[in-house]
Amino acid sequence: MTADSRTADRPPAALRAEALEALLTERGLVKTDVLDGFINRYVNDVGPLNGAKVVAKAWVDPDYRARLLADGTGAIKELGFGGPQGEHIVVVENTDEVHNVVVCTLCSCYPWPVLGLPPNWYKDPAYRARVVREPRALLAEMGLVVDGAVEIKVWDSSAENRYFVLPRRPAGSENLSEEELTALVSRDAMVGVADVKVAS
Amino acid sequence: MDGIHDMGGTHGWGTVAIQPDEPVFEEQWHARTFALGLASMGASGTNLDAFRHALERLHPVEYLADGYYGRWLAAAELLLVDSGVLAPGAVEARARRLGGEDVVEPADVEVCKPSYERGGPGSLRQIDDEPAFEVGQQVRARDLRKRGHTRMPAYVRGRTGVVDARRPAAVLPDSTAHFTGEDAQHVYTVRFESTDLWGSDAEVSTVYIDLFESYLEKTL
């Protein structure tokens, strides 16, 4: 892309970002500590560990699981998680018959309160383009082979609802504590591009 | 609008790899741009829907050139220039100066932030209108071809699906992105069979997509 005249001769993005911050700071329109706060929130406080706690609790507590599936936003708030990009969270459950996977084809909408900011693969045009059209093939390329008998449901986050996958509890995890289960649950499983596995 | 952002179902992008242990921000400027992107909405007097529309209005080369945060950076600048908070070319001139070039920065221009009213924080609204569609009903995505912002992807245009759920009513991004009002309306999750979207030889799956009431019409 750099050969294009639109972008070839301009300063690199890092300098343009520094320039934008300086221009806004000088005008009193942003404060450095507020920007630092936004960053720290998603580097240190809000990430997929939140979602993993939700999943583990749902696995060990049938009442919580029922509340989570009926009112995702409310049940997630019970654990203290909420905020931007989480106004209305819908939880979809993977079963032996159904596999759910989440995308935003138009931008990269993602349930920030439970997963933090999206990873590169979620923002990749290949993911956004293909998962609505050939999810089984794409998931296999990403390392998840979904059994041919399992229905795949793709959720395109095109409005302000945010989708969150409750993965299947893995075989062999029956004796694990909620805390141990939490450690098993990956970000990718909560978007639907991986299964949860017990460490061997 | 029809554009680079509306990627669902398009061909030619290759494959995608999961990068294990990816940091939240790979580069320092990604982190600063994330925060600046959030701050740019307030500083420009705009909103999240206008920010998404700014992403869409970027030239396709610009949209892709520096990845996700590259387009955030360009969209933030676009909103700030639209609002007169920054002069056109101000960011580039400052960046060149930071890079050691001796360039003159453009003079400030008149601030002209959009004026519009919000019915409350966030996007969800309570509305009294009776829902036009019910769960289980067959509906068709209207063949809309808007020049401005919309959240109806091209791949469902004219396609028939079934209402799977009604979600909380929300402001219509097609209006709020252009500061013409909120036009809050019902939102439905509509289920489409992959073969109805992509043809009879498509991989079999179902696609669930959230559509505003005005995007839909009855099939009978």
CSV table of C-alpha atoms in Angstrom, one decimal:
chain,number,residue,atom,x,y,z
A,1,MET,CA,0.0,0.0,0.0
A,2,THR,CA,2.9,2.4,0.6
A,3,ALA,CA,3.4,2.8,-3.1
A,4,ASP,CA,0.2,4.8,-3.3
A,5,SER,CA,0.6,8.6,-3.7
A,6,ARG,CA,-1.9,9.1,-0.9
A,7,THR,CA,0.3,7.6,1.7
A,8,ALA,CA,3.8,7.4,0.2
A,9,ASP,CA,5.2,10.7,1.2
A,10,ARG,CA,3.5,11.5,4.4
A,11,PRO,CA,5.0,11.2,7.9
A,12,PRO,CA,4.7,7.8,9.6
A,13,ALA,CA,1.6,7.1,11.7
A,14,ALA,CA,3.6,7.3,15.0
A,15,LEU,CA,4.5,10.9,14.2
A,16,ARG,CA,1.0,11.8,13.1
A,17,ALA,CA,-0.4,10.4,16.4
A,18,GLU,CA,2.2,12.4,18.4
A,19,ALA,CA,1.2,15.5,16.4
A,20,LEU,CA,-2.5,15.0,16.9
A,21,GLU,CA,-2.0,14.5,20.7
A,22,ALA,CA,0.2,17.7,20.8
A,23,LEU,CA,-2.4,19.8,18.9
A,24,LEU,CA,-5.3,18.7,21.1
A,25,THR,CA,-3.3,19.0,24.3
A,26,GLU,CA,-2.2,22.6,23.5
A,27,ARG,CA,-5.7,23.6,22.8
A,28,GLY,CA,-6.8,22.2,26.2
A,29,LEU,CA,-9.1,19.7,24.4
A,30,VAL,CA,-7.6,16.5,25.9
A,31,LYS,CA,-5.6,15.9,29.0
A,32,THR,CA,-2.6,13.5,29.0
A,33,ASP,CA,-3.7,11.8,32.2
A,34,VAL,CA,-7.2,11.1,30.8
A,35,LEU,CA,-5.6,9.5,27.7
A,36,ASP,CA,-3.3,7.5,29.9
A,37,GLY,CA,-6.4,6.4,31.9
A,38,PHE,CA,-8.2,5.1,28.8
A,39,ILE,CA,-5.1,3.1,27.9
A,40,ASN,CA,-4.4,1.7,31.4
A,41,ARG,CA,-8.0,0.6,31.7
A,42,TYR,CA,-7.7,-1.7,28.7
A,43,VAL,CA,-4.1,-2.8,29.3
A,44,ASN,CA,-4.4,-3.5,33.0
A,45,ASP,CA,-8.1,-3.8,34.1
A,46,VAL,CA,-10.5,-4.8,31.4
A,47,GLY,CA,-9.6,-7.9,29.3
A,48,PRO,CA,-10.6,-11.5,28.7
A,49,LEU,CA,-10.1,-12.5,32.3
A,50,ASN,CA,-13.4,-10.8,33.0
A,51,GLY,CA,-15.1,-13.0,30.4
A,52,ALA,CA,-13.4,-16.1,31.7
A,53,LYS,CA,-14.8,-15.4,35.2
A,54,VAL,CA,-18.3,-15.2,33.7
A,55,VAL,CA,-17.8,-18.5,31.8
A,56,ALA,CA,-16.4,-20.4,34.8
A,57,LYS,CA,-19.2,-19.2,37.0
A,58,ALA,CA,-21.8,-20.2,34.5
A,59,TRP,CA,-20.2,-23.7,34.3
A,60,VAL,CA,-20.4,-24.2,38.1
A,61,ASP,CA,-23.6,-22.4,38.9
A,62,PRO,CA,-26.7,-23.5,36.9
A,63,ASP,CA,-28.8,-20.6,38.2
A,64,TYR,CA,-26.1,-18.1,37.1
A,65,ARG,CA,-25.9,-19.8,33.7
A,66,ALA,CA,-29.7,-19.4,33.3
A,67,ARG,CA,-29.6,-15.7,34.3
A,68,LEU,CA,-26.6,-15.2,31.9
A,69,LEU,CA,-28.5,-16.7,29.0
A,70,ALA,CA,-31.7,-14.8,29.8
A,71,ASP,CA,-30.1,-11.4,30.5
A,72,GLY,CA,-26.4,-11.3,29.6
A,73,THR,CA,-25.9,-7.6,30.5
A,74,GLY,CA,-27.4,-8.1,34.0
A,75,ALA,CA,-25.7,-11.3,34.9
A,76,ILE,CA,-22.3,-9.9,33.7
A,77,LYS,CA,-22.9,-6.8,35.8
A,78,GLU,CA,-23.4,-9.1,38.9
A,79,LEU,CA,-19.6,-9.7,38.6
A,80,GLY,CA,-18.9,-6.0,38.3
A,81,PHE,CA,-18.3,-5.8,34.6
A,82,GLY,CA,-19.9,-3.2,32.4
A,83,GLY,CA,-19.1,0.0,30.5
A,84,PRO,CA,-18.5,1.1,27.0
A,85,GLN,CA,-19.4,-1.4,24.2
A,86,GLY,CA,-21.4,-3.3,26.7
A,87,GLU,CA,-24.8,-1.6,26.8
A,88,HIS,CA,-26.6,-4.8,25.8
A,89,ILE,CA,-24.7,-8.1,25.9
A,90,VAL,CA,-26.2,-11.2,24.5
A,91,VAL,CA,-24.7,-14.5,25.5
A,92,VAL,CA,-24.9,-17.4,23.0
A,93,GLU,CA,-24.2,-20.9,24.2
A,94,ASN,CA,-22.2,-23.5,22.4
A,95,THR,CA,-23.6,-27.0,22.7
A,96,ASP,CA,-22.9,-30.4,21.1
A,97,GLU,CA,-25.3,-29.3,18.4
A,98,VAL,CA,-24.5,-25.6,17.8
A,99,HIS,CA,-21.3,-23.7,17.5
A,100,ASN,CA,-21.5,-19.9,17.7
A,101,VAL,CA,-19.0,-17.4,16.3
A,102,VAL,CA,-19.0,-13.6,16.5
A,103,VAL,CA,-17.9,-11.0,14.0
A,104,CYS,CA,-18.5,-7.3,13.1
A,105,THR,CA,-18.3,-7.2,9.3
A,106,LEU,CA,-18.7,-3.4,9.2
A,107,CYS,CA,-16.0,-2.3,11.7
A,108,SER,CA,-14.8,-4.3,14.7
A,109,CYS,CA,-17.5,-4.1,17.3
A,110,TYR,CA,-16.6,-6.3,20.3
A,111,PRO,CA,-17.8,-6.7,23.9
A,112,TRP,CA,-15.2,-4.6,25.6
A,113,PRO,CA,-16.4,-5.1,29.2
A,114,VAL,CA,-15.8,-8.9,29.1
A,115,LEU,CA,-13.1,-9.3,26.5
A,116,GLY,CA,-11.2,-6.0,26.4
A,117,LEU,CA,-10.1,-4.7,23.0
A,118,PRO,CA,-10.2,-7.0,20.0
A,119,PRO,CA,-7.1,-8.9,18.8
A,120,ASN,CA,-5.6,-8.4,15.4
A,121,TRP,CA,-7.3,-11.5,13.8
A,122,TYR,CA,-10.8,-10.1,14.8
A,123,LYS,CA,-10.0,-6.8,13.0
A,124,ASP,CA,-8.4,-8.5,10.0
A,125,PRO,CA,-10.4,-8.0,6.7
A,126,ALA,CA,-10.0,-11.7,6.0
A,127,TYR,CA,-11.9,-12.6,9.2
A,128,ARG,CA,-14.6,-9.9,8.7
A,129,ALA,CA,-15.1,-10.9,5.1
A,130,ARG,CA,-15.1,-14.6,5.3
A,131,VAL,CA,-16.6,-15.7,8.6
A,132,VAL,CA,-20.1,-14.8,7.4
A,133,ARG,CA,-19.7,-16.7,4.2
A,134,GLU,CA,-17.5,-19.7,4.9
A,135,PRO,CA,-17.2,-20.0,8.6
A,136,ARG,CA,-16.4,-23.7,8.7
A,137,ALA,CA,-13.5,-23.3,6.2
A,138,LEU,CA,-12.2,-20.2,8.0
A,139,LEU,CA,-12.4,-21.7,11.5
A,140,ALA,CA,-10.5,-24.8,10.3
A,141,GLU,CA,-7.8,-22.5,8.9
A,142,MET,CA,-7.7,-20.9,12.3
A,143,GLY,CA,-7.3,-24.2,14.0
A,144,LEU,CA,-10.8,-25.1,15.0
A,145,VAL,CA,-12.4,-28.0,13.1
A,146,VAL,CA,-16.1,-28.0,13.8
A,147,ASP,CA,-17.8,-31.4,13.4
A,148,GLY,CA,-19.8,-31.6,10.2
A,149,ALA,CA,-22.9,-32.5,12.2
A,150,VAL,CA,-22.7,-29.3,14.3
A,151,GLU,CA,-24.6,-26.3,13.1
A,152,ILE,CA,-22.6,-23.1,12.9
A,153,LYS,CA,-24.3,-19.8,13.8
A,154,VAL,CA,-22.5,-16.6,12.9
A,155,TRP,CA,-23.4,-13.4,14.8
A,156,ASP,CA,-22.7,-10.2,12.9
A,157,SER,CA,-22.6,-7.3,15.5
A,158,SER,CA,-24.2,-4.7,13.3
A,159,ALA,CA,-26.0,-2.6,15.9
A,160,GLU,CA,-25.2,-1.9,19.6
A,161,ASN,CA,-25.8,-5.4,20.8
A,162,ARG,CA,-22.6,-7.2,21.7
A,163,TYR,CA,-22.4,-11.0,21.4
A,164,PHE,CA,-20.4,-13.2,23.8
A,165,VAL,CA,-20.0,-17.0,23.4
A,166,LEU,CA,-20.4,-19.3,26.4
A,167,PRO,CA,-18.1,-22.2,25.3
A,168,ARG,CA,-18.7,-25.8,26.1
A,169,ARG,CA,-17.2,-27.0,29.4
A,170,PRO,CA,-14.4,-29.4,28.4
A,171,ALA,CA,-14.5,-33.1,29.3
A,172,GLY,CA,-12.1,-33.9,32.1
A,173,SER,CA,-12.8,-30.6,33.9
A,174,GLU,CA,-15.4,-32.0,36.3
A,175,ASN,CA,-13.2,-31.8,39.4
A,176,LEU,CA,-11.7,-28.4,38.7
A,177,SER,CA,-12.6,-25.4,40.9
A,178,GLU,CA,-14.2,-22.2,39.5
A,179,GLU,CA,-10.8,-20.6,39.7
A,180,GLU,CA,-9.1,-23.4,37.8
A,181,LEU,CA,-11.8,-23.3,35.2
A,182,THR,CA,-11.3,-19.6,34.8
A,183,ALA,CA,-7.7,-20.2,33.9
A,184,LEU,CA,-8.7,-22.5,31.1
A,185,VAL,CA,-11.0,-20.1,29.2
A,186,SER,CA,-9.3,-18.3,26.4
A,187,ARG,CA,-10.4,-15.1,24.7
A,188,ASP,CA,-10.6,-17.0,21.4
A,189,ALA,CA,-13.1,-19.4,22.9
A,190,MET,CA,-15.4,-16.6,24.0
A,191,VAL,CA,-15.5,-15.2,20.4
A,192,GLY,CA,-16.1,-18.7,19.0
A,193,VAL,CA,-12.8,-19.4,17.1
A,194,ALA,CA,-11.5,-22.0,19.6
A,195,ASP,CA,-12.7,-24.6,22.0
A,196,VAL,CA,-11.7,-24.8,25.7
A,197,LYS,CA,-9.4,-27.6,26.5
A,198,VAL,CA,-8.1,-29.1,29.7
A,199,ALA,CA,-4.4,-28.7,29.9
A,200,SER,CA,-2.8,-32.2,29.4
B,1,MET,CA,-22.6,3.8,2.1
B,2,ASP,CA,-21.0,1.3,-0.2
B,3,GLY,CA,-17.4,1.2,0.6
B,4,ILE,CA,-14.3,-0.6,1.7
B,5,HIS,CA,-15.6,-1.1,5.3
B,6,ASP,CA,-18.5,-3.2,4.2
B,7,MET,CA,-16.4,-6.4,4.0
B,8,GLY,CA,-18.9,-9.2,4.7
B,9,GLY,CA,-18.7,-11.8,2.0
B,10,THR,CA,-16.1,-10.1,-0.1
B,11,HIS,CA,-13.3,-12.2,-1.7
B,12,GLY,CA,-9.6,-11.9,-2.0
B,13,TRP,CA,-8.4,-11.2,1.6
B,14,GLY,CA,-6.5,-14.5,2.1
B,15,THR,CA,-6.3,-16.2,5.4
B,16,VAL,CA,-6.0,-15.1,8.9
B,17,ALA,CA,-3.7,-16.3,11.7
B,18,ILE,CA,-4.2,-16.1,15.4
B,19,GLN,CA,-1.1,-14.6,17.0
B,20,PRO,CA,-0.6,-16.1,20.4
B,21,ASP,CA,0.2,-13.8,23.3
B,22,GLU,CA,-0.5,-10.7,21.3
B,23,PRO,CA,-0.2,-7.5,23.4
B,24,VAL,CA,-3.2,-5.2,23.8
B,25,PHE,CA,-1.3,-2.6,21.9
B,26,GLU,CA,1.6,-3.7,19.6
B,27,GLU,CA,3.0,-0.2,19.3
B,28,GLN,CA,3.0,2.8,21.5
B,29,TRP,CA,1.2,4.9,18.9
B,30,HIS,CA,-1.6,2.3,18.7
B,31,ALA,CA,-2.3,3.0,22.4
B,32,ARG,CA,-2.1,6.8,22.0
B,33,THR,CA,-4.4,6.6,19.0
B,34,PHE,CA,-6.9,4.4,20.8
B,35,ALA,CA,-7.2,7.0,23.5
B,36,LEU,CA,-7.1,9.9,21.0
B,37,GLY,CA,-9.9,8.2,19.0
B,38,LEU,CA,-12.1,8.1,22.0
B,39,ALA,CA,-11.3,11.7,23.0
B,40,SER,CA,-11.8,12.9,19.4
B,41,MET,CA,-15.5,12.4,19.6
B,42,GLY,CA,-15.9,14.8,22.6
B,43,ALA,CA,-13.4,17.2,21.2
B,44,SER,CA,-15.1,17.4,17.9
B,45,GLY,CA,-18.6,17.5,19.4
B,46,THR,CA,-19.6,14.4,17.5
B,47,ASN,CA,-20.4,10.8,18.5
B,48,LEU,CA,-19.6,7.2,18.0
B,49,ASP,CA,-21.8,6.8,14.9
B,50,ALA,CA,-20.0,9.8,13.3
B,51,PHE,CA,-16.7,8.2,14.2
B,52,ARG,CA,-17.7,5.0,12.5
B,53,HIS,CA,-18.9,7.0,9.5
B,54,ALA,CA,-15.5,8.8,9.4
B,55,LEU,CA,-13.8,5.5,9.2
B,56,GLU,CA,-16.0,4.6,6.2
B,57,ARG,CA,-15.3,7.9,4.5
B,58,LEU,CA,-11.6,7.3,4.4
B,59,HIS,CA,-10.1,6.5,1.0
B,60,PRO,CA,-9.8,2.7,0.7
B,61,VAL,CA,-6.0,3.0,0.6
B,62,GLU,CA,-6.1,5.1,3.8
B,63,TYR,CA,-8.5,2.6,5.4
B,64,LEU,CA,-6.0,-0.2,4.9
B,65,ALA,CA,-2.6,1.5,4.9
B,66,ASP,CA,-1.7,1.5,8.6
B,67,GLY,CA,-4.1,-1.1,9.8
B,68,TYR,CA,-6.8,-0.7,12.5
B,69,TYR,CA,-5.3,2.1,14.5
B,70,GLY,CA,-4.1,3.8,11.3
B,71,ARG,CA,-7.7,4.2,10.3
B,72,TRP,CA,-8.7,5.3,13.9
B,73,LEU,CA,-6.0,8.0,13.6
B,74,ALA,CA,-7.3,9.2,10.2
B,75,ALA,CA,-10.9,9.1,11.3
B,76,ALA,CA,-10.1,11.1,14.5
B,77,GLU,CA,-8.4,13.7,12.4
B,78,LEU,CA,-11.2,13.8,9.9
B,79,LEU,CA,-13.8,14.5,12.6
B,80,LEU,CA,-11.7,17.2,14.1
B,81,VAL,CA,-11.1,18.9,10.8
B,82,ASP,CA,-14.8,18.7,9.9
B,83,SER,CA,-15.6,20.4,13.2
B,84,GLY,CA,-13.1,23.1,12.6
B,85,VAL,CA,-11.2,22.2,15.7
B,86,LEU,CA,-8.1,21.6,13.6
B,87,ALA,CA,-7.2,23.2,10.3
B,88,PRO,CA,-6.9,20.9,7.2
B,89,GLY,CA,-3.2,19.8,7.1
B,90,ALA,CA,-2.5,20.7,10.7
B,91,VAL,CA,-1.7,17.2,11.8
B,92,GLU,CA,0.6,16.5,8.8
B,93,ALA,CA,2.4,19.9,9.3
B,94,ARG,CA,3.0,19.2,12.9
B,95,ALA,CA,4.2,15.7,12.2
B,96,ARG,CA,6.7,17.0,9.7
B,97,ARG,CA,7.9,19.5,12.2
B,98,LEU,CA,8.3,16.7,14.8
B,99,GLY,CA,10.3,14.9,12.1
B,100,GLY,CA,12.7,17.8,11.8
B,101,GLU,CA,11.2,19.4,8.7
B,102,ASP,CA,10.9,23.2,8.5
B,103,VAL,CA,7.3,23.6,7.5
B,104,VAL,CA,4.7,26.3,8.3
B,105,GLU,CA,1.7,25.1,10.2
B,106,PRO,CA,-1.7,26.2,8.9
B,107,ALA,CA,-3.6,28.9,10.8
B,108,ASP,CA,-6.5,27.9,12.9
B,109,VAL,CA,-9.9,27.9,11.3
B,110,GLU,CA,-13.4,28.7,12.7
B,111,VAL,CA,-14.8,26.0,15.0
B,112,CYS,CA,-18.1,24.7,13.6
B,113,LYS,CA,-19.1,21.7,15.7
B,114,PRO,CA,-22.4,20.0,14.8
B,115,SER,CA,-25.4,21.1,16.8
B,116,TYR,CA,-27.8,18.4,17.8
B,117,GLU,CA,-29.6,17.0,20.8
B,118,ARG,CA,-29.2,13.7,22.4
B,119,GLY,CA,-32.1,12.0,24.2
B,120,GLY,CA,-29.8,10.5,26.8
B,121,PRO,CA,-26.4,8.8,27.2
B,122,GLY,CA,-25.5,5.7,25.1
B,123,SER,CA,-27.6,4.4,22.3
B,124,LEU,CA,-30.5,2.5,23.9
B,125,ARG,CA,-33.8,4.2,24.2
B,126,GLN,CA,-37.3,3.4,25.5
B,127,ILE,CA,-39.8,4.0,22.8
B,128,ASP,CA,-43.6,3.6,22.8
B,129,ASP,CA,-44.0,2.5,19.1
B,130,GLU,CA,-45.5,-0.9,18.6
B,131,PRO,CA,-42.9,-3.2,17.1
B,132,ALA,CA,-43.7,-3.7,13.4
B,133,PHE,CA,-42.4,-7.3,13.4
B,134,GLU,CA,-42.6,-10.2,15.7
B,135,VAL,CA,-40.3,-13.1,16.5
B,136,GLY,CA,-40.7,-15.9,14.0
B,137,GLN,CA,-42.0,-13.6,11.3
B,138,GLN,CA,-40.4,-13.7,7.8
B,139,VAL,CA,-38.9,-10.3,6.8
B,140,ARG,CA,-36.9,-8.9,3.9
B,141,ALA,CA,-34.0,-6.5,4.3
B,142,ARG,CA,-35.0,-3.6,2.1
B,143,ASP,CA,-32.9,-2.8,-0.9
B,144,LEU,CA,-31.4,0.4,0.6
B,145,ARG,CA,-28.5,2.1,-1.1
B,146,LYS,CA,-27.8,5.0,1.2
B,147,ARG,CA,-25.0,7.4,0.4
B,148,GLY,CA,-24.5,8.2,4.1
B,149,HIS,CA,-23.9,6.0,7.1
B,150,THR,CA,-25.9,2.9,7.6
B,151,ARG,CA,-25.5,-0.3,9.7
B,152,MET,CA,-27.1,-2.6,7.1
B,153,PRO,CA,-24.4,-4.5,5.4
B,154,ALA,CA,-24.8,-4.9,1.6
B,155,TYR,CA,-24.8,-8.6,1.8
B,156,VAL,CA,-28.3,-8.8,3.3
B,157,ARG,CA,-29.9,-6.3,0.9
B,158,GLY,CA,-33.1,-7.7,-0.6
B,159,ARG,CA,-32.6,-11.0,1.2
B,160,THR,CA,-35.3,-12.8,3.2
B,161,GLY,CA,-34.8,-14.0,6.7
B,162,VAL,CA,-36.7,-14.7,9.9
B,163,VAL,CA,-36.9,-12.5,13.0
B,164,ASP,CA,-35.0,-14.4,15.8
B,165,ALA,CA,-35.3,-11.8,18.6
B,166,ARG,CA,-36.3,-8.3,19.3
B,167,ARG,CA,-33.5,-6.3,21.1
B,168,PRO,CA,-33.7,-3.0,23.0
B,169,ALA,CA,-34.7,0.0,20.9
B,170,ALA,CA,-31.8,2.2,19.9
B,171,VAL,CA,-31.0,5.4,18.1
B,172,LEU,CA,-30.6,5.0,14.4
B,173,PRO,CA,-27.0,5.4,13.4
B,174,ASP,CA,-28.0,6.5,9.9
B,175,SER,CA,-29.4,9.6,11.6
B,176,THR,CA,-27.1,10.2,14.5
B,177,ALA,CA,-24.0,9.9,12.4
B,178,HIS,CA,-25.3,12.9,10.4
B,179,PHE,CA,-26.6,14.8,13.4
B,180,THR,CA,-30.2,14.9,12.0
B,181,GLY,CA,-31.9,13.5,15.1
B,182,GLU,CA,-32.0,10.2,17.0
B,183,ASP,CA,-34.9,8.4,15.2
B,184,ALA,CA,-34.9,5.7,17.9
B,185,GLN,CA,-36.5,2.5,16.7
B,186,HIS,CA,-36.8,-1.2,17.4
B,187,VAL,CA,-33.9,-3.5,16.6
B,188,TYR,CA,-34.3,-7.1,15.5
B,189,THR,CA,-31.9,-10.0,15.2
B,190,VAL,CA,-32.7,-11.5,11.9
B,191,ARG,CA,-31.6,-15.0,10.9
B,192,PHE,CA,-30.6,-15.7,7.4
B,193,GLU,CA,-29.7,-19.1,5.8
B,194,SER,CA,-26.3,-19.0,4.2
B,195,THR,CA,-27.7,-20.3,1.0
B,196,ASP,CA,-30.2,-17.4,0.8
B,197,LEU,CA,-27.2,-15.0,1.1
B,198,TRP,CA,-24.5,-16.6,-0.9
B,199,GLY,CA,-26.2,-19.0,-3.3
B,200,SER,CA,-27.2,-22.6,-3.4
B,201,ASP,CA,-23.7,-24.0,-3.3
B,202,ALA,CA,-22.7,-21.9,-0.3
B,203,GLU,CA,-21.3,-23.5,2.9
B,204,VAL,CA,-24.3,-24.3,5.1
B,205,SER,CA,-24.6,-22.1,8.2
B,206,THR,CA,-26.9,-19.5,9.6
B,207,VAL,CA,-26.1,-15.8,9.9
B,208,TYR,CA,-27.7,-13.6,12.6
B,209,ILE,CA,-27.6,-9.9,12.1
B,210,ASP,CA,-29.0,-7.0,14.0
B,211,LEU,CA,-31.2,-4.7,11.8
B,212,PHE,CA,-33.1,-1.6,12.6
B,213,GLU,CA,-36.8,-1.6,12.0
B,214,SER,CA,-36.6,0.8,9.0
B,215,TYR,CA,-34.2,-1.6,7.3
B,216,LEU,CA,-36.9,-4.2,7.1
B,217,GLU,CA,-40.1,-4.9,5.2
B,218,LYS,CA,-42.8,-7.5,5.3
B,219,THR,CA,-42.5,-10.2,2.7
B,220,LEU,CA,-46.3,-10.5,2.2
